[in-house]
mmCIF file with all atom_site columns, C-alpha atoms in Angstrom:
data_model
loop_
_atom_site.group_PDB
_atom_site.id
_atom_site.type_symbol
_atom_site.label_atom_id
_atom_site.label_alt_id
_atom_site.label_comp_id
_atom_site.label_asym_id
_atom_site.label_entity_id
_atom_site.label_seq_id
_atom_site.pdbx_PDB_ins_code
_atom_site.Cartn_x
_atom_site.Cartn_y
_atom_site.Cartn_z
_atom_site.occupancy
_atom_site.B_iso_or_equiv
_atom_site.pdbx_formal_charge
_atom_site.auth_seq_id
_atom_site.auth_comp_id
_atom_site.auth_asym_id
_atom_site.auth_atom_id
_atom_site.pdbx_PDB_model_num
ATOM 1   C CA . ALA A 1 1   ? 87.490 98.954  86.444  1.00 56.00 ? 56  ALA A CA 1
ATOM 2   C CA . PRO A 1 2   ? 85.240 95.976  87.696  1.00 54.00 ? 57  PRO A CA 1
ATOM 3   C CA . PRO A 1 3   ? 87.345 92.467  88.141  1.00 55.00 ? 58  PRO A CA 1
ATOM 4   C CA . PRO A 1 4   ? 87.614 90.525  84.863  1.00 60.00 ? 59  PRO A CA 1
ATOM 5   C CA . LEU A 1 5   ? 84.717 88.010  84.341  1.00 58.00 ? 60  LEU A CA 1
ATOM 6   C CA . THR A 1 6   ? 86.817 85.210  84.654  1.00 54.00 ? 61  THR A CA 1
ATOM 7   C CA . ARG A 1 7   ? 88.455 85.710  88.154  1.00 55.00 ? 62  ARG A CA 1
ATOM 8   C CA . LEU A 1 8   ? 84.706 86.227  89.604  1.00 59.00 ? 63  LEU A CA 1
ATOM 9   C CA . ASN A 1 9   ? 83.704 83.300  92.207  1.00 57.00 ? 64  ASN A CA 1
ATOM 10  C CA . PHE A 1 10  ? 80.606 81.628  90.724  1.00 64.00 ? 65  PHE A CA 1
ATOM 11  C CA . PRO A 1 11  ? 79.549 78.396  91.468  1.00 62.00 ? 66  PRO A CA 1
ATOM 12  C CA . ASN A 1 12  ? 80.400 75.546  89.069  1.00 70.00 ? 67  ASN A CA 1
ATOM 13  C CA . GLU A 1 13  ? 77.350 73.200  88.495  1.00 77.00 ? 68  GLU A CA 1
ATOM 14  C CA . LEU A 1 14  ? 74.075 75.712  87.790  1.00 84.00 ? 69  LEU A CA 1
ATOM 15  C CA . VAL A 1 15  ? 73.410 78.978  86.205  1.00 88.00 ? 70  VAL A CA 1
ATOM 16  C CA . GLY A 1 16  ? 71.082 81.179  86.977  1.00 88.00 ? 71  GLY A CA 1
ATOM 17  C CA . GLY A 1 17  ? 70.167 85.148  88.180  1.00 87.00 ? 72  GLY A CA 1
ATOM 18  C CA . GLY A 1 18  ? 73.262 87.199  88.725  1.00 85.00 ? 73  GLY A CA 1
ATOM 19  C CA . PHE A 1 19  ? 75.904 85.309  86.562  1.00 86.00 ? 74  PHE A CA 1
ATOM 20  C CA . PRO A 1 20  ? 77.706 87.352  83.946  1.00 86.00 ? 75  PRO A CA 1
ATOM 21  C CA . ILE A 1 21  ? 76.334 87.153  80.440  1.00 88.00 ? 76  ILE A CA 1
ATOM 22  C CA . VAL A 1 22  ? 78.781 88.004  77.237  1.00 88.00 ? 77  VAL A CA 1
ATOM 23  C CA . THR A 1 23  ? 78.330 88.624  73.667  1.00 90.00 ? 78  THR A CA 1
ATOM 24  C CA . ASP A 1 24  ? 81.039 89.246  71.054  1.00 88.00 ? 79  ASP A CA 1
ATOM 25  C CA . VAL A 1 25  ? 79.813 92.602  68.930  1.00 86.00 ? 80  VAL A CA 1
ATOM 26  C CA . GLN A 1 26  ? 82.176 94.035  66.429  1.00 86.00 ? 81  GLN A CA 1
ATOM 27  C CA . GLY A 1 27  ? 85.266 92.754  68.215  1.00 85.00 ? 82  GLY A CA 1
ATOM 28  C CA . GLN A 1 28  ? 84.424 93.505  71.699  1.00 84.00 ? 83  GLN A CA 1
ATOM 29  C CA . GLN A 1 29  ? 82.502 91.856  74.657  1.00 84.00 ? 84  GLN A CA 1
ATOM 30  C CA . HIS A 1 30  ? 79.063 93.147  75.599  1.00 85.00 ? 85  HIS A CA 1
ATOM 31  C CA . ILE A 1 31  ? 79.005 92.254  79.397  1.00 85.00 ? 86  ILE A CA 1
ATOM 32  C CA . SER A 1 32  ? 75.748 92.088  81.876  1.00 87.00 ? 87  SER A CA 1
ATOM 33  C CA . SER A 1 33  ? 74.253 89.985  84.344  1.00 88.00 ? 88  SER A CA 1
ATOM 34  C CA . ILE A 1 34  ? 71.211 87.666  84.083  1.00 91.00 ? 89  ILE A CA 1
ATOM 35  C CA . GLY A 1 35  ? 68.189 88.791  85.797  1.00 89.00 ? 90  GLY A CA 1
ATOM 36  C CA . CYS A 1 36  ? 66.064 85.752  86.400  1.00 89.00 ? 91  CYS A CA 1
ATOM 37  C CA . LEU A 1 37  ? 64.371 83.354  84.492  1.00 91.00 ? 92  LEU A CA 1
ATOM 38  C CA . VAL A 1 38  ? 60.939 83.748  82.370  1.00 91.00 ? 93  VAL A CA 1
ATOM 39  C CA . THR A 1 39  ? 58.531 81.477  80.831  1.00 92.00 ? 94  THR A CA 1
ATOM 40  C CA . ASP A 1 40  ? 56.085 82.320  77.967  1.00 92.00 ? 95  ASP A CA 1
ATOM 41  C CA . GLY A 1 41  ? 54.199 78.767  78.793  1.00 93.00 ? 96  GLY A CA 1
ATOM 42  C CA . ASP A 1 42  ? 56.401 76.892  75.906  1.00 94.00 ? 97  ASP A CA 1
ATOM 43  C CA . SER A 1 43  ? 59.779 77.618  76.595  1.00 94.00 ? 98  SER A CA 1
ATOM 44  C CA . ILE A 1 44  ? 62.190 79.172  79.530  1.00 95.00 ? 99  ILE A CA 1
ATOM 45  C CA . TYR A 1 45  ? 64.499 82.182  78.787  1.00 95.00 ? 100 TYR A CA 1
ATOM 46  C CA . ALA A 1 46  ? 66.713 84.126  80.856  1.00 95.00 ? 101 ALA A CA 1
ATOM 47  C CA . LEU A 1 47  ? 65.977 87.900  81.252  1.00 93.00 ? 102 LEU A CA 1
ATOM 48  C CA . THR A 1 48  ? 68.788 90.612  80.912  1.00 92.00 ? 103 THR A CA 1
ATOM 49  C CA . ASN A 1 49  ? 69.811 93.694  79.041  1.00 89.00 ? 104 ASN A CA 1
ATOM 50  C CA . ARG A 1 50  ? 68.480 94.109  75.470  1.00 89.00 ? 105 ARG A CA 1
ATOM 51  C CA . HIS A 1 51  ? 71.861 96.053  74.359  1.00 85.00 ? 106 HIS A CA 1
ATOM 52  C CA . VAL A 1 52  ? 73.744 93.022  75.536  1.00 86.00 ? 107 VAL A CA 1
ATOM 53  C CA . THR A 1 53  ? 71.924 90.398  73.551  1.00 89.00 ? 108 THR A CA 1
ATOM 54  C CA . GLY A 1 54  ? 71.197 92.522  70.632  1.00 83.00 ? 109 GLY A CA 1
ATOM 55  C CA . GLU A 1 55  ? 68.506 93.163  68.095  1.00 79.00 ? 110 GLU A CA 1
ATOM 56  C CA . VAL A 1 56  ? 67.039 90.431  66.278  1.00 81.00 ? 111 VAL A CA 1
ATOM 57  C CA . ILE A 1 57  ? 65.036 91.767  63.174  1.00 74.00 ? 112 ILE A CA 1
ATOM 58  C CA . ASN A 1 58  ? 62.825 89.659  60.741  1.00 72.00 ? 113 ASN A CA 1
ATOM 59  C CA . GLY A 1 59  ? 64.794 86.404  61.145  1.00 73.00 ? 114 GLY A CA 1
ATOM 60  C CA . GLY A 1 60  ? 68.122 88.030  61.150  1.00 77.00 ? 115 GLY A CA 1
ATOM 61  C CA . ILE A 1 61  ? 71.033 86.018  63.071  1.00 83.00 ? 116 ILE A CA 1
ATOM 62  C CA . PRO A 1 62  ? 71.054 86.048  66.674  1.00 90.00 ? 117 PRO A CA 1
ATOM 63  C CA . ARG A 1 63  ? 74.005 86.498  68.703  1.00 90.00 ? 118 ARG A CA 1
ATOM 64  C CA . ASP A 1 64  ? 75.328 83.761  71.033  1.00 93.00 ? 119 ASP A CA 1
ATOM 65  C CA . VAL A 1 65  ? 75.506 84.172  74.495  1.00 94.00 ? 120 VAL A CA 1
ATOM 66  C CA . PHE A 1 66  ? 78.371 82.840  76.723  1.00 92.00 ? 121 PHE A CA 1
ATOM 67  C CA . THR A 1 67  ? 78.298 83.000  80.566  1.00 87.00 ? 122 THR A CA 1
ATOM 68  C CA . PHE A 1 68  ? 81.625 81.585  82.655  1.00 82.00 ? 123 PHE A CA 1
ATOM 69  C CA . VAL A 1 69  ? 81.427 78.083  84.487  1.00 80.00 ? 124 VAL A CA 1
ATOM 70  C CA . ASN A 1 70  ? 84.357 76.780  86.430  1.00 77.00 ? 125 ASN A CA 1
ATOM 71  C CA . GLY A 1 71  ? 86.080 79.958  84.783  1.00 75.00 ? 126 GLY A CA 1
ATOM 72  C CA . LYS A 1 72  ? 85.813 78.988  81.627  1.00 81.00 ? 127 LYS A CA 1
ATOM 73  C CA . ARG A 1 73  ? 83.415 80.584  78.818  1.00 85.00 ? 128 ARG A CA 1
ATOM 74  C CA . GLN A 1 74  ? 80.543 78.198  77.898  1.00 88.00 ? 129 GLN A CA 1
ATOM 75  C CA . LYS A 1 75  ? 77.734 79.014  75.578  1.00 93.00 ? 130 LYS A CA 1
ATOM 76  C CA . ILE A 1 76  ? 74.473 79.015  77.393  1.00 93.00 ? 131 ILE A CA 1
ATOM 77  C CA . GLY A 1 77  ? 71.998 80.696  74.651  1.00 95.00 ? 132 GLY A CA 1
ATOM 78  C CA . TYR A 1 78  ? 71.486 82.872  72.246  1.00 94.00 ? 133 TYR A CA 1
ATOM 79  C CA . SER A 1 79  ? 69.400 85.993  71.816  1.00 93.00 ? 134 SER A CA 1
ATOM 80  C CA . HIS A 1 80  ? 65.530 85.911  71.413  1.00 92.00 ? 135 HIS A CA 1
ATOM 81  C CA . TYR A 1 81  ? 63.753 88.151  69.030  1.00 89.00 ? 136 TYR A CA 1
ATOM 82  C CA . ARG A 1 82  ? 61.446 89.099  71.714  1.00 88.00 ? 137 ARG A CA 1
ATOM 83  C CA . GLN A 1 83  ? 62.531 92.103  73.243  1.00 88.00 ? 138 GLN A CA 1
ATOM 84  C CA . LEU A 1 84  ? 61.909 95.632  74.323  1.00 87.00 ? 139 LEU A CA 1
ATOM 85  C CA . GLY A 1 85  ? 63.696 98.881  74.122  1.00 85.00 ? 140 GLY A CA 1
ATOM 86  C CA . LYS A 1 86  ? 62.045 102.374 74.287  1.00 88.00 ? 141 LYS A CA 1
ATOM 87  C CA . LYS A 1 87  ? 58.207 102.517 74.248  1.00 90.00 ? 142 LYS A CA 1
ATOM 88  C CA . PRO A 1 88  ? 56.390 105.713 74.322  1.00 92.00 ? 143 PRO A CA 1
ATOM 89  C CA . PHE A 1 89  ? 55.283 106.135 78.052  1.00 90.00 ? 144 PHE A CA 1
ATOM 90  C CA . THR A 1 90  ? 51.780 106.441 77.263  1.00 90.00 ? 145 THR A CA 1
ATOM 91  C CA . ASP A 1 91  ? 51.712 103.073 75.381  1.00 90.00 ? 146 ASP A CA 1
ATOM 92  C CA . ILE A 1 92  ? 52.921 101.630 79.040  1.00 84.00 ? 147 ILE A CA 1
ATOM 93  C CA . HIS A 1 93  ? 50.924 103.745 81.213  1.00 83.00 ? 148 HIS A CA 1
ATOM 94  C CA . LYS A 1 94  ? 47.926 104.540 79.152  1.00 83.00 ? 149 LYS A CA 1
ATOM 95  C CA . ILE A 1 95  ? 45.911 106.654 81.585  1.00 84.00 ? 150 ILE A CA 1
ATOM 96  C CA . TRP A 1 96  ? 48.859 108.796 82.551  1.00 84.00 ? 151 TRP A CA 1
ATOM 97  C CA . SER A 1 97  ? 50.036 111.964 80.906  1.00 83.00 ? 152 SER A CA 1
ATOM 98  C CA . GLY A 1 98  ? 53.385 111.893 78.807  1.00 84.00 ? 153 GLY A CA 1
ATOM 99  C CA . SER A 1 99  ? 52.640 112.156 75.298  1.00 86.00 ? 154 SER A CA 1
ATOM 100 C CA . ARG A 1 100 ? 56.335 113.410 74.469  1.00 90.00 ? 155 ARG A CA 1
ATOM 101 C CA . SER A 1 101 ? 58.233 110.672 76.957  1.00 92.00 ? 156 SER A CA 1
ATOM 102 C CA . TYR A 1 102 ? 59.510 107.485 76.445  1.00 91.00 ? 157 TYR A CA 1
ATOM 103 C CA . SER A 1 103 ? 60.092 104.928 78.682  1.00 90.00 ? 158 SER A CA 1
ATOM 104 C CA . THR A 1 104 ? 63.589 102.885 78.613  1.00 87.00 ? 159 THR A CA 1
ATOM 105 C CA . LEU A 1 105 ? 62.892 99.424  79.079  1.00 88.00 ? 160 LEU A CA 1
ATOM 106 C CA . ASP A 1 106 ? 66.062 97.718  77.683  1.00 87.00 ? 161 ASP A CA 1
ATOM 107 C CA . ALA A 1 107 ? 65.002 93.811  78.414  1.00 91.00 ? 162 ALA A CA 1
ATOM 108 C CA . GLY A 1 108 ? 66.151 91.194  76.114  1.00 92.00 ? 163 GLY A CA 1
ATOM 109 C CA . LEU A 1 109 ? 65.740 87.533  76.547  1.00 94.00 ? 164 LEU A CA 1
ATOM 110 C CA . ILE A 1 110 ? 68.344 84.654  75.629  1.00 95.00 ? 165 ILE A CA 1
ATOM 111 C CA . HIS A 1 111 ? 66.803 81.532  74.704  1.00 95.00 ? 166 HIS A CA 1
ATOM 112 C CA . ILE A 1 112 ? 68.387 78.697  77.137  1.00 95.00 ? 167 ILE A CA 1
ATOM 113 C CA . GLU A 1 113 ? 69.574 75.694  75.376  1.00 94.00 ? 168 GLU A CA 1
ATOM 114 C CA . ASP A 1 114 ? 69.997 73.519  77.978  1.00 94.00 ? 169 ASP A CA 1
ATOM 115 C CA . ILE A 1 115 ? 67.585 74.091  81.011  1.00 94.00 ? 170 ILE A CA 1
ATOM 116 C CA . ASN A 1 116 ? 69.277 71.355  82.996  1.00 92.00 ? 171 ASN A CA 1
ATOM 117 C CA . TYR A 1 117 ? 71.957 73.595  84.263  1.00 89.00 ? 172 TYR A CA 1
ATOM 118 C CA . TRP A 1 118 ? 69.925 76.220  85.429  1.00 91.00 ? 173 TRP A CA 1
ATOM 119 C CA . THR A 1 119 ? 68.040 77.254  88.807  1.00 89.00 ? 174 THR A CA 1
ATOM 120 C CA . ALA A 1 120 ? 65.610 79.748  89.430  1.00 88.00 ? 175 ALA A CA 1
ATOM 121 C CA . GLN A 1 121 ? 67.407 81.259  92.212  1.00 86.00 ? 176 GLN A CA 1
ATOM 122 C CA . VAL A 1 122 ? 69.462 84.323  91.762  1.00 85.00 ? 177 VAL A CA 1
ATOM 123 C CA . TYR A 1 123 ? 73.317 84.272  92.792  1.00 81.00 ? 178 TYR A CA 1
ATOM 124 C CA . GLY A 1 124 ? 73.912 86.469  96.052  1.00 77.00 ? 179 GLY A CA 1
ATOM 125 C CA . ILE A 1 125 ? 69.974 86.550  96.668  1.00 81.00 ? 180 ILE A CA 1
ATOM 126 C CA . GLY A 1 126 ? 68.240 83.213  96.730  1.00 80.00 ? 181 GLY A CA 1
ATOM 127 C CA . GLU A 1 127 ? 64.665 82.752  95.668  1.00 82.00 ? 182 GLU A CA 1
ATOM 128 C CA . ILE A 1 128 ? 62.671 85.432  94.348  1.00 80.00 ? 183 ILE A CA 1
ATOM 129 C CA . GLY A 1 129 ? 59.501 86.487  95.904  1.00 80.00 ? 184 GLY A CA 1
ATOM 130 C CA . ASP A 1 130 ? 55.773 86.733  94.234  1.00 83.00 ? 185 ASP A CA 1
ATOM 131 C CA . ILE A 1 131 ? 55.263 88.832  91.312  1.00 81.00 ? 186 ILE A CA 1
ATOM 132 C CA . VAL A 1 132 ? 54.028 92.190  92.035  1.00 82.00 ? 187 VAL A CA 1
ATOM 133 C CA . ASP A 1 133 ? 51.420 93.602  89.723  1.00 86.00 ? 188 ASP A CA 1
ATOM 134 C CA . LEU A 1 134 ? 52.125 97.082  89.564  1.00 82.00 ? 189 LEU A CA 1
ATOM 135 C CA . HIS A 1 135 ? 49.890 99.544  87.216  1.00 79.00 ? 190 HIS A CA 1
ATOM 136 C CA . THR A 1 136 ? 48.338 102.746 86.866  1.00 77.00 ? 191 THR A CA 1
ATOM 137 C CA . GLY A 1 137 ? 45.398 101.804 89.203  1.00 83.00 ? 192 GLY A CA 1
ATOM 138 C CA . ASN A 1 138 ? 47.093 100.610 92.295  1.00 86.00 ? 193 ASN A CA 1
ATOM 139 C CA . ILE A 1 139 ? 50.622 102.309 92.270  1.00 85.00 ? 194 ILE A CA 1
ATOM 140 C CA . SER A 1 140 ? 51.296 104.670 94.825  1.00 87.00 ? 195 SER A CA 1
ATOM 141 C CA . LEU A 1 141 ? 53.997 106.946 96.459  1.00 90.00 ? 196 LEU A CA 1
ATOM 142 C CA . ASP A 1 142 ? 53.720 104.419 99.345  1.00 91.00 ? 197 ASP A CA 1
ATOM 143 C CA . LEU A 1 143 ? 56.491 102.500 97.482  1.00 90.00 ? 198 LEU A CA 1
ATOM 144 C CA . ILE A 1 144 ? 58.900 105.476 98.057  1.00 92.00 ? 199 ILE A CA 1
ATOM 145 C CA . GLY A 1 145 ? 61.248 104.044 100.372 1.00 94.00 ? 200 GLY A CA 1
ATOM 146 C CA . VAL A 1 146 ? 60.733 100.474 99.800  1.00 91.00 ? 201 VAL A CA 1
ATOM 147 C CA . PRO A 1 147 ? 63.981 98.229  100.052 1.00 93.00 ? 202 PRO A CA 1
ATOM 148 C CA . VAL A 1 148 ? 65.402 96.443  97.260  1.00 88.00 ? 203 VAL A CA 1
ATOM 149 C CA . ASN A 1 149 ? 68.302 94.410  96.194  1.00 85.00 ? 204 ASN A CA 1
ATOM 150 C CA . ALA A 1 150 ? 69.920 92.638  93.363  1.00 83.00 ? 205 ALA A CA 1
ATOM 151 C CA . PHE A 1 151 ? 73.338 91.111  92.708  1.00 80.00 ? 206 PHE A CA 1
ATOM 152 C CA . GLY A 1 152 ? 75.474 92.003  89.680  1.00 80.00 ? 207 GLY A CA 1
ATOM 153 C CA . CYS A 1 153 ? 78.013 89.949  88.310  1.00 78.00 ? 208 CYS A CA 1
ATOM 154 C CA . ALA A 1 154 ? 80.424 92.561  88.405  1.00 73.00 ? 209 ALA A CA 1
ATOM 155 C CA . SER A 1 155 ? 79.164 94.784  91.047  1.00 77.00 ? 210 SER A CA 1
ATOM 156 C CA . GLY A 1 156 ? 78.084 92.038  93.724  1.00 78.00 ? 211 GLY A CA 1
ATOM 157 C CA . GLU A 1 157 ? 75.390 92.308  96.204  1.00 83.00 ? 212 GLU A CA 1
ATOM 158 C CA . MET A 1 158 ? 73.409 95.976  95.706  1.00 86.00 ? 213 MET A CA 1
ATOM 159 C CA . VAL A 1 159 ? 70.909 97.119  98.144  1.00 92.00 ? 214 VAL A CA 1
ATOM 160 C CA . GLY A 1 160 ? 68.927 100.173 98.040  1.00 93.00 ? 215 GLY A CA 1
ATOM 161 C CA . GLU A 1 161 ? 65.521 101.729 97.922  1.00 94.00 ? 216 GLU A CA 1
ATOM 162 C CA . ILE A 1 162 ? 62.945 103.325 95.504  1.00 91.00 ? 217 ILE A CA 1
ATOM 163 C CA . GLN A 1 163 ? 63.701 106.784 95.889  1.00 90.00 ? 218 GLN A CA 1
ATOM 164 C CA . ALA A 1 164 ? 61.067 108.109 92.700  1.00 87.00 ? 219 ALA A CA 1
ATOM 165 C CA . LEU A 1 165 ? 58.402 106.136 90.650  1.00 86.00 ? 220 LEU A CA 1
ATOM 166 C CA . PHE A 1 166 ? 59.768 107.547 87.066  1.00 86.00 ? 221 PHE A CA 1
ATOM 167 C CA . TYR A 1 167 ? 63.295 109.205 86.646  1.00 86.00 ? 222 TYR A CA 1
ATOM 168 C CA . ARG A 1 168 ? 63.834 111.537 84.135  1.00 88.00 ? 223 ARG A CA 1
ATOM 169 C CA . TYR A 1 169 ? 67.107 110.680 83.004  1.00 89.00 ? 224 TYR A CA 1
ATOM 170 C CA . LYS A 1 170 ? 67.557 113.067 79.801  1.00 92.00 ? 225 LYS A CA 1
ATOM 171 C CA . SER A 1 171 ? 65.671 115.618 78.017  1.00 93.00 ? 226 SER A CA 1
ATOM 172 C CA . VAL A 1 172 ? 66.474 115.951 74.182  1.00 93.00 ? 227 VAL A CA 1
ATOM 173 C CA . GLY A 1 173 ? 64.473 117.472 71.309  1.00 92.00 ? 228 GLY A CA 1
ATOM 174 C CA . GLY A 1 174 ? 61.411 118.244 73.291  1.00 90.00 ? 229 GLY A CA 1
ATOM 175 C CA . PHE A 1 175 ? 61.050 114.437 74.375  1.00 92.00 ? 230 PHE A CA 1
ATOM 176 C CA . ASP A 1 176 ? 62.016 112.976 77.762  1.00 91.00 ? 231 ASP A CA 1
ATOM 177 C CA . TYR A 1 177 ? 63.500 109.554 78.556  1.00 90.00 ? 232 TYR A CA 1
ATOM 178 C CA . VAL A 1 178 ? 62.435 108.111 81.922  1.00 89.00 ? 233 VAL A CA 1
ATOM 179 C CA . SER A 1 179 ? 63.185 104.653 83.622  1.00 87.00 ? 234 SER A CA 1
ATOM 180 C CA . ASP A 1 180 ? 60.889 102.896 86.225  1.00 78.00 ? 235 ASP A CA 1
ATOM 181 C CA . LEU A 1 181 ? 61.001 103.125 89.732  1.00 68.00 ? 236 LEU A CA 1
#
């Protein structure tokens, strides 16, 4: 089991990517890591997993989202209604076949209450590089073997390489479920 989140060693001033987030759901904690900061041009959000932020439908009540600063639980924001779960593969990759496949995106946003306590750097990694615009017109098998790294709040630094472009992790009832890269 991962170590208790309250014992993880995170800086005590700024919050950013790689930090733990916690939501309370039906008497249990859902735990994830913040990925990075994103913006819609108006507000700045923390990107994380939708299964932790929860689904906000038609003006429903968003979940409060917490992290740990100096070992103490602190509210950082709330789940935002903009999020992505499963989408038909061909809705995302329009010119590729896969009409009976779903792409699992699991992307949720946290509306940050006070951006003054945040950094764009990812804990354990530093600054994120430029955006890479991958789409059906330029993606190729040259990505196989490209090194990648990440930092998870419980797992720490993760280092690996891209081994597949689309991984089919489940087939049920004639439908395939895939994750990208």
